[in-house]
Amino acid sequence: MRGPLLAGAMGGPLARTIRAKLTAALQPTHLEVRDDSPLHGGPPGAETHFGVLVVSGRFAGLPPLQRHRLVHEALRAELAGPLHALQVVARTPEQWQSDPQNPPAPPCLGGSKREKRREAREEEEEEVGKK
Amino acid sequence: MKGSPAQPLCGFSNAVVQILRLHGVEDYRAHDVLQDPDLRQGIKNYSNWPTIPQVYLNGEFVGGCDILLQMHQNGDLVEELKKLGIRSALLDAEKDQEKK
């Protein structure tokens, strides 16, 4: 999968927390935790945007919405805090075996940082207009 | 969503806009949470869902970008749109393909 794969070094503290909590909550047979924060213009080590691929028998019989809610539940504290965006792929072991794919994150389009820059620019233009 | 359908300000919000566009769905209400911090938190409380974008069909919460993408890929979105009386543009695209 694309993006920094956190296999060996286990990534930063939030990455490790995500991994630990998902493991405890869902006993996954396969788990990938991807830090997409560098793609979103944050400073190095920001740990704000993650993608997770969770393969777990716990998802059997559950529609996607419920599967994602299980993942969110495990990461409730993080999502209320530093975790700003979370891409989730939730598969049962059978689904994963027949189709082992983890789609990459869509490209960032700036978010609130771009909005703030735009506002700052507009304010500047107003200032200039007033003079 | 973040931004507007004409100018999304987030890759995930943009993905939702693009998927809907593929199905010919362009006439929907979109609310920019970046313009409204109360809305940004309020909608997360309402749906008990921690992230933006959030997709609602006929007032019912459907999920975020990942779920919409899945629904698009497995055909569920065409069905859900049908229930709302919306004929997906992809059905017409398929018909054109079959005629050739």
PDB file of C-alpha atoms in Angstrom:
ATOM      1  CA  MET A   1       0.000   0.000   0.000  1.00  0.00           C
ATOM      2  CA  ARG A   2       1.099   3.529  -0.650  1.00  0.00           C
ATOM      3  CA  GLY A   3       2.056   5.971   2.080  1.00  0.00           C
ATOM      4  CA  PRO A   4       4.440   5.450   4.955  1.00  0.00           C
ATOM      5  CA  LEU A   5       3.887   1.895   6.103  1.00  0.00           C
ATOM      6  CA  LEU A   6       4.397   1.658   9.829  1.00  0.00           C
ATOM      7  CA  ALA A   7       5.578  -1.903  10.057  1.00  0.00           C
ATOM      8  CA  GLY A   8       9.083  -1.882  11.510  1.00  0.00           C
ATOM      9  CA  ALA A   9       9.340   1.395  13.397  1.00  0.00           C
ATOM     10  CA  MET A  10       5.640   1.246  14.434  1.00  0.00           C
ATOM     11  CA  GLY A  11       5.300   4.967  13.707  1.00  0.00           C
ATOM     12  CA  GLY A  12       4.631   7.763  16.167  1.00  0.00           C
ATOM     13  CA  PRO A  13       2.752   7.552  19.469  1.00  0.00           C
ATOM     14  CA  LEU A  14      -0.703   8.014  17.961  1.00  0.00           C
ATOM     15  CA  ALA A  15      -0.037   5.335  15.350  1.00  0.00           C
ATOM     16  CA  ARG A  16       0.964   2.954  18.119  1.00  0.00           C
ATOM     17  CA  THR A  17      -2.118   3.832  20.143  1.00  0.00           C
ATOM     18  CA  ILE A  18      -4.373   3.257  17.150  1.00  0.00           C
ATOM     19  CA  ARG A  19      -2.774  -0.073  16.493  1.00  0.00           C
ATOM     20  CA  ALA A  20      -3.036  -1.158  20.134  1.00  0.00           C
ATOM     21  CA  LYS A  21      -6.659  -0.088  20.547  1.00  0.00           C
ATOM     22  CA  LEU A  22      -7.846  -1.673  17.327  1.00  0.00           C
ATOM     23  CA  THR A  23      -6.039  -4.870  18.190  1.00  0.00           C
ATOM     24  CA  ALA A  24      -7.620  -4.997  21.629  1.00  0.00           C
ATOM     25  CA  ALA A  25     -11.114  -4.133  20.434  1.00  0.00           C
ATOM     26  CA  LEU A  26     -11.372  -6.144  17.239  1.00  0.00           C
ATOM     27  CA  GLN A  27      -8.754  -8.904  17.391  1.00  0.00           C
ATOM     28  CA  PRO A  28      -7.903  -8.389  13.724  1.00  0.00           C
ATOM     29  CA  THR A  29      -6.325 -11.138  11.664  1.00  0.00           C
ATOM     30  CA  HIS A  30      -4.728  -8.383   9.597  1.00  0.00           C
ATOM     31  CA  LEU A  31      -4.208  -4.733  10.467  1.00  0.00           C
ATOM     32  CA  GLU A  32      -2.601  -1.900   8.553  1.00  0.00           C
ATOM     33  CA  VAL A  33      -2.225   1.588  10.009  1.00  0.00           C
ATOM     34  CA  ARG A  34      -1.195   4.298   7.589  1.00  0.00           C
ATOM     35  CA  ASP A  35      -0.241   7.847   8.598  1.00  0.00           C
ATOM     36  CA  ASP A  36      -1.467  10.146   5.822  1.00  0.00           C
ATOM     37  CA  SER A  37      -0.692  13.319   7.764  1.00  0.00           C
ATOM     38  CA  PRO A  38       2.284  14.262   5.550  1.00  0.00           C
ATOM     39  CA  LEU A  39      -0.144  14.431   2.619  1.00  0.00           C
ATOM     40  CA  HIS A  40      -2.181  17.121   4.350  1.00  0.00           C
ATOM     41  CA  GLY A  41       0.382  19.836   4.844  1.00  0.00           C
ATOM     42  CA  GLY A  42       0.867  19.385   8.570  1.00  0.00           C
ATOM     43  CA  PRO A  43       4.266  19.677  10.218  1.00  0.00           C
ATOM     44  CA  PRO A  44       6.381  16.491  10.431  1.00  0.00           C
ATOM     45  CA  GLY A  45       5.135  14.133  13.123  1.00  0.00           C
ATOM     46  CA  ALA A  46       1.676  15.786  13.074  1.00  0.00           C
ATOM     47  CA  GLU A  47      -0.271  12.495  13.201  1.00  0.00           C
ATOM     48  CA  THR A  48      -3.659  13.947  12.275  1.00  0.00           C
ATOM     49  CA  HIS A  49      -4.878  11.937   9.297  1.00  0.00           C
ATOM     50  CA  PHE A  50      -4.801   8.160   9.309  1.00  0.00           C
ATOM     51  CA  GLY A  51      -6.061   5.293   7.222  1.00  0.00           C
ATOM     52  CA  VAL A  52      -6.706   1.889   8.741  1.00  0.00           C
ATOM     53  CA  LEU A  53      -7.356  -1.455   7.166  1.00  0.00           C
ATOM     54  CA  VAL A  54      -8.924  -3.858   9.641  1.00  0.00           C
ATOM     55  CA  VAL A  55      -9.624  -7.482   8.870  1.00  0.00           C
ATOM     56  CA  SER A  56     -11.660  -9.088  11.605  1.00  0.00           C
ATOM     57  CA  GLY A  57     -14.234 -11.788  12.089  1.00  0.00           C
ATOM     58  CA  ARG A  58     -16.085  -9.322  14.325  1.00  0.00           C
ATOM     59  CA  PHE A  59     -17.367  -7.639  11.172  1.00  0.00           C
ATOM     60  CA  ALA A  60     -19.232 -10.695   9.924  1.00  0.00           C
ATOM     61  CA  GLY A  61     -22.870  -9.955   9.216  1.00  0.00           C
ATOM     62  CA  LEU A  62     -22.449  -6.239   9.835  1.00  0.00           C
ATOM     63  CA  PRO A  63     -23.152  -3.612   7.173  1.00  0.00           C
ATOM     64  CA  PRO A  64     -20.341  -1.115   6.460  1.00  0.00           C
ATOM     65  CA  LEU A  65     -21.832   1.591   8.663  1.00  0.00           C
ATOM     66  CA  GLN A  66     -21.823  -0.670  11.724  1.00  0.00           C
ATOM     67  CA  ARG A  67     -18.313  -1.883  10.975  1.00  0.00           C
ATOM     68  CA  HIS A  68     -17.023   1.660  10.814  1.00  0.00           C
ATOM     69  CA  ARG A  69     -18.829   2.507  14.038  1.00  0.00           C
ATOM     70  CA  LEU A  70     -17.007  -0.348  15.770  1.00  0.00           C
ATOM     71  CA  VAL A  71     -13.696   1.084  14.608  1.00  0.00           C
ATOM     72  CA  HIS A  72     -14.693   4.590  15.698  1.00  0.00           C
ATOM     73  CA  GLU A  73     -15.770   3.278  19.080  1.00  0.00           C
ATOM     74  CA  ALA A  74     -12.347   1.784  19.655  1.00  0.00           C
ATOM     75  CA  LEU A  75     -10.752   5.130  18.790  1.00  0.00           C
ATOM     76  CA  ARG A  76     -13.309   7.388  20.443  1.00  0.00           C
ATOM     77  CA  ALA A  77     -10.828   9.348  22.556  1.00  0.00           C
ATOM     78  CA  GLU A  78      -8.435   9.884  19.657  1.00  0.00           C
ATOM     79  CA  LEU A  79     -11.210  11.022  17.317  1.00  0.00           C
ATOM     80  CA  ALA A  80     -12.327  13.540  19.939  1.00  0.00           C
ATOM     81  CA  GLY A  81      -8.749  14.783  20.054  1.00  0.00           C
ATOM     82  CA  PRO A  82      -5.836  14.818  17.643  1.00  0.00           C
ATOM     83  CA  LEU A  83      -7.225  12.382  15.063  1.00  0.00           C
ATOM     84  CA  HIS A  84      -8.733  14.658  12.467  1.00  0.00           C
ATOM     85  CA  ALA A  85      -9.565  12.243   9.674  1.00  0.00           C
ATOM     86  CA  LEU A  86      -9.782   8.477   9.525  1.00  0.00           C
ATOM     87  CA  GLN A  87     -10.135   6.425   6.387  1.00  0.00           C
ATOM     88  CA  VAL A  88     -11.519   2.991   7.219  1.00  0.00           C
ATOM     89  CA  VAL A  89     -11.500  -0.249   5.291  1.00  0.00           C
ATOM     90  CA  ALA A  90     -13.224  -2.992   7.285  1.00  0.00           C
ATOM     91  CA  ARG A  91     -13.288  -6.538   5.923  1.00  0.00           C
ATOM     92  CA  THR A  92     -14.025  -9.993   7.193  1.00  0.00           C
ATOM     93  CA  PRO A  93     -11.206 -12.525   6.786  1.00  0.00           C
ATOM     94  CA  GLU A  94     -13.113 -14.146   3.905  1.00  0.00           C
ATOM     95  CA  GLN A  95     -13.535 -10.844   2.079  1.00  0.00           C
ATOM     96  CA  TRP A  96      -9.879  -9.979   2.582  1.00  0.00           C
ATOM     97  CA  GLN A  97      -8.739 -13.317   1.201  1.00  0.00           C
ATOM     98  CA  SER A  98     -10.775 -12.910  -1.957  1.00  0.00           C
ATOM     99  CA  ASP A  99      -9.810  -9.254  -2.475  1.00  0.00           C
ATOM    100  CA  PRO A 100      -6.703  -8.039  -0.607  1.00  0.00           C
ATOM    101  CA  GLN A 101      -6.716  -4.327  -1.528  1.00  0.00           C
ATOM    102  CA  ASN A 102      -6.269  -1.190   0.508  1.00  0.00           C
ATOM    103  CA  PRO A 103      -7.187   1.931  -1.444  1.00  0.00           C
ATOM    104  CA  PRO A 104      -4.939   4.979  -0.898  1.00  0.00           C
ATOM    105  CA  ALA A 105      -6.280   8.229   0.546  1.00  0.00           C
ATOM    106  CA  PRO A 106      -7.771  10.764  -1.867  1.00  0.00           C
ATOM    107  CA  PRO A 107      -5.555  13.821  -2.517  1.00  0.00           C
ATOM    108  CA  CYS A 108      -5.806  16.619   0.034  1.00  0.00           C
ATOM    109  CA  LEU A 109      -7.549  19.779  -1.167  1.00  0.00           C
ATOM    110  CA  GLY A 110      -6.361  22.081   1.598  1.00  0.00           C
ATOM    111  CA  GLY A 111      -9.136  21.911   4.183  1.00  0.00           C
ATOM    112  CA  SER A 112      -9.366  24.581   6.854  1.00  0.00           C
ATOM    113  CA  LYS A 113      -5.793  25.739   6.267  1.00  0.00           C
ATOM    114  CA  ARG A 114      -6.720  26.752   2.731  1.00  0.00           C
ATOM    115  CA  GLU A 115      -9.872  28.404   4.034  1.00  0.00           C
ATOM    116  CA  LYS A 116      -7.849  30.417   6.554  1.00  0.00           C
ATOM    117  CA  ARG A 117      -5.403  31.485   3.864  1.00  0.00           C
ATOM    118  CA  ARG A 118      -8.298  32.564   1.668  1.00  0.00           C
ATOM    119  CA  GLU A 119      -9.832  34.537   4.525  1.00  0.00           C
ATOM    120  CA  ALA A 120      -6.493  36.164   5.297  1.00  0.00           C
ATOM    121  CA  ARG A 121      -6.135  37.118   1.650  1.00  0.00           C
ATOM    122  CA  GLU A 122      -9.623  38.584   1.549  1.00  0.00           C
ATOM    123  CA  GLU A 123      -8.937  40.597   4.664  1.00  0.00           C
ATOM    124  CA  GLU A 124      -5.766  41.944   3.121  1.00  0.00           C
ATOM    125  CA  GLU A 125      -7.606  42.909  -0.035  1.00  0.00           C
ATOM    126  CA  GLU A 126     -10.234  44.684   2.015  1.00  0.00           C
ATOM    127  CA  GLU A 127      -7.543  46.620   3.845  1.00  0.00           C
ATOM    128  CA  VAL A 128      -5.965  47.667   0.582  1.00  0.00           C
ATOM    129  CA  GLY A 129      -9.367  48.651  -0.788  1.00  0.00           C
ATOM    130  CA  LYS A 130     -10.064  50.902   2.168  1.00  0.00           C
ATOM    131  CA  LYS A 131      -6.874  52.938   1.732  1.00  0.00           C
TER     132      LYS A 131
ATOM    133  CA  MET B   1     -18.746  18.650   3.721  1.00  0.00           C
ATOM    134  CA  LYS B   2     -15.723  20.901   3.702  1.00  0.00           C
ATOM    135  CA  GLY B   3     -15.985  23.563   1.049  1.00  0.00           C
ATOM    136  CA  SER B   4     -18.721  23.400  -1.568  1.00  0.00           C
ATOM    137  CA  PRO B   5     -19.600  21.031  -4.423  1.00  0.00           C
ATOM    138  CA  ALA B   6     -18.158  23.607  -6.813  1.00  0.00           C
ATOM    139  CA  GLN B   7     -15.006  23.908  -4.736  1.00  0.00           C
ATOM    140  CA  PRO B   8     -14.440  21.128  -2.225  1.00  0.00           C
ATOM    141  CA  LEU B   9     -11.728  21.872   0.325  1.00  0.00           C
ATOM    142  CA  CYS B  10     -11.028  18.318   1.378  1.00  0.00           C
ATOM    143  CA  GLY B  11     -10.077  15.229  -0.594  1.00  0.00           C
ATOM    144  CA  PHE B  12     -12.713  13.102   1.124  1.00  0.00           C
ATOM    145  CA  SER B  13     -15.458  15.679   0.551  1.00  0.00           C
ATOM    146  CA  ASN B  14     -14.353  15.940  -3.061  1.00  0.00           C
ATOM    147  CA  ALA B  15     -14.587  12.174  -3.466  1.00  0.00           C
ATOM    148  CA  VAL B  16     -18.235  12.309  -2.351  1.00  0.00           C
ATOM    149  CA  VAL B  17     -18.995  15.107  -4.815  1.00  0.00           C
ATOM    150  CA  GLN B  18     -17.316  13.233  -7.663  1.00  0.00           C
ATOM    151  CA  ILE B  19     -19.088   9.961  -6.919  1.00  0.00           C
ATOM    152  CA  LEU B  20     -22.477  11.679  -6.867  1.00  0.00           C
ATOM    153  CA  ARG B  21     -21.591  13.463 -10.092  1.00  0.00           C
ATOM    154  CA  LEU B  22     -20.826  10.127 -11.770  1.00  0.00           C
ATOM    155  CA  HIS B  23     -24.379   9.076 -10.976  1.00  0.00           C
ATOM    156  CA  GLY B  24     -25.712  12.327 -12.394  1.00  0.00           C
ATOM    157  CA  VAL B  25     -26.621  13.629  -8.948  1.00  0.00           C
ATOM    158  CA  GLU B  26     -25.788  17.319  -8.734  1.00  0.00           C
ATOM    159  CA  ASP B  27     -28.903  18.780  -7.159  1.00  0.00           C
ATOM    160  CA  TYR B  28     -28.435  18.339  -3.432  1.00  0.00           C
ATOM    161  CA  ARG B  29     -27.997  20.451  -0.335  1.00  0.00           C
ATOM    162  CA  ALA B  30     -24.421  20.799   0.783  1.00  0.00           C
ATOM    163  CA  HIS B  31     -23.296  22.548   3.955  1.00  0.00           C
ATOM    164  CA  ASP B  32     -19.765  23.811   4.454  1.00  0.00           C
ATOM    165  CA  VAL B  33     -18.710  23.025   8.010  1.00  0.00           C
ATOM    166  CA  LEU B  34     -15.613  25.180   7.619  1.00  0.00           C
ATOM    167  CA  GLN B  35     -17.944  28.198   7.556  1.00  0.00           C
ATOM    168  CA  ASP B  36     -19.825  27.084  10.647  1.00  0.00           C
ATOM    169  CA  PRO B  37     -18.020  25.637  13.687  1.00  0.00           C
ATOM    170  CA  ASP B  38     -21.340  24.945  15.436  1.00  0.00           C
ATOM    171  CA  LEU B  39     -22.482  22.887  12.500  1.00  0.00           C
ATOM    172  CA  ARG B  40     -19.159  21.123  12.350  1.00  0.00           C
ATOM    173  CA  GLN B  41     -19.512  19.808  15.889  1.00  0.00           C
ATOM    174  CA  GLY B  42     -23.299  19.587  15.905  1.00  0.00           C
ATOM    175  CA  ILE B  43     -23.521  17.257  12.951  1.00  0.00           C
ATOM    176  CA  LYS B  44     -20.977  14.931  14.544  1.00  0.00           C
ATOM    177  CA  ASN B  45     -23.091  14.811  17.702  1.00  0.00           C
ATOM    178  CA  TYR B  46     -26.268  14.279  15.722  1.00  0.00           C
ATOM    179  CA  SER B  47     -25.032  11.325  13.720  1.00  0.00           C
ATOM    180  CA  ASN B  48     -22.611  10.067  16.368  1.00  0.00           C
ATOM    181  CA  TRP B  49     -20.000  10.056  13.614  1.00  0.00           C
ATOM    182  CA  PRO B  50     -16.636  11.657  14.191  1.00  0.00           C
ATOM    183  CA  THR B  51     -15.632  12.919  10.773  1.00  0.00           C
ATOM    184  CA  ILE B  52     -16.661  15.029   7.777  1.00  0.00           C
ATOM    185  CA  PRO B  53     -17.974  14.500   5.081  1.00  0.00           C
ATOM    186  CA  GLN B  54     -21.288  13.005   6.139  1.00  0.00           C
ATOM    187  CA  VAL B  55     -23.773  11.809   3.564  1.00  0.00           C
ATOM    188  CA  TYR B  56     -27.511  11.815   4.246  1.00  0.00           C
ATOM    189  CA  LEU B  57     -30.028  10.292   1.845  1.00  0.00           C
ATOM    190  CA  ASN B  58     -33.601  11.348   2.497  1.00  0.00           C
ATOM    191  CA  GLY B  59     -32.597  12.563   5.936  1.00  0.00           C
ATOM    192  CA  GLU B  60     -30.998   9.267   6.858  1.00  0.00           C
ATOM    193  CA  PHE B  61     -27.306   9.100   7.675  1.00  0.00           C
ATOM    194  CA  VAL B  62     -25.549   6.803   5.229  1.00  0.00           C
ATOM    195  CA  GLY B  63     -21.909   7.196   6.171  1.00  0.00           C
ATOM    196  CA  GLY B  64     -18.792   8.996   5.077  1.00  0.00           C
ATOM    197  CA  CYS B  65     -16.649   8.928   1.978  1.00  0.00           C
ATOM    198  CA  ASP B  66     -15.416   5.350   2.437  1.00  0.00           C
ATOM    199  CA  ILE B  67     -18.939   3.973   2.706  1.00  0.00           C
ATOM    200  CA  LEU B  68     -20.232   5.958  -0.243  1.00  0.00           C
ATOM    201  CA  LEU B  69     -17.337   4.685  -2.317  1.00  0.00           C
ATOM    202  CA  GLN B  70     -18.146   1.112  -1.345  1.00  0.00           C
ATOM    203  CA  MET B  71     -21.794   1.614  -2.190  1.00  0.00           C
ATOM    204  CA  HIS B  72     -20.769   3.035  -5.533  1.00  0.00           C
ATOM    205  CA  GLN B  73     -18.486   0.095  -6.277  1.00  0.00           C
ATOM    206  CA  ASN B  74     -20.913  -2.646  -5.278  1.00  0.00           C
ATOM    207  CA  GLY B  75     -24.018  -1.189  -6.899  1.00  0.00           C
ATOM    208  CA  ASP B  76     -25.799  -0.286  -3.668  1.00  0.00           C
ATOM    209  CA  LEU B  77     -25.741   3.421  -4.478  1.00  0.00           C
ATOM    210  CA  VAL B  78     -27.682   2.893  -7.700  1.00  0.00           C
ATOM    211  CA  GLU B  79     -30.300   1.016  -5.660  1.00  0.00           C
ATOM    212  CA  GLU B  80     -30.514   3.625  -2.923  1.00  0.00           C
ATOM    213  CA  LEU B  81     -30.903   6.393  -5.491  1.00  0.00           C
ATOM    214  CA  LYS B  82     -33.637   4.373  -7.171  1.00  0.00           C
ATOM    215  CA  LYS B  83     -35.535   4.233  -3.875  1.00  0.00           C
ATOM    216  CA  LEU B  84     -35.445   8.020  -3.851  1.00  0.00           C
ATOM    217  CA  GLY B  85     -36.798   8.164  -7.371  1.00  0.00           C
ATOM    218  CA  ILE B  86     -33.421   9.080  -8.828  1.00  0.00           C
ATOM    219  CA  ARG B  87     -32.202   7.198 -11.853  1.00  0.00           C
ATOM    220  CA  SER B  88     -28.443   6.891 -11.785  1.00  0.00           C
ATOM    221  CA  ALA B  89     -26.686   8.214 -14.871  1.00  0.00           C
ATOM    222  CA  LEU B  90     -24.546   5.087 -14.782  1.00  0.00           C
ATOM    223  CA  LEU B  91     -27.552   3.003 -15.794  1.00  0.00           C
ATOM    224  CA  ASP B  92     -27.829   5.028 -18.974  1.00  0.00           C
ATOM    225  CA  ALA B  93     -24.114   4.751 -19.561  1.00  0.00           C
ATOM    226  CA  GLU B  94     -24.422   0.968 -19.285  1.00  0.00           C
ATOM    227  CA  LYS B  95     -27.337   0.964 -21.729  1.00  0.00           C
ATOM    228  CA  ASP B  96     -25.257   2.896 -24.226  1.00  0.00           C
ATOM    229  CA  GLN B  97     -22.485   0.359 -23.845  1.00  0.00           C
ATOM    230  CA  GLU B  98     -24.860  -2.529 -24.501  1.00  0.00           C
ATOM    231  CA  LYS B  99     -26.204  -0.933 -27.668  1.00  0.00           C
ATOM    232  CA  LYS B 100     -22.735  -0.741 -29.220  1.00  0.00           C
TER     233      LYS B 100
END
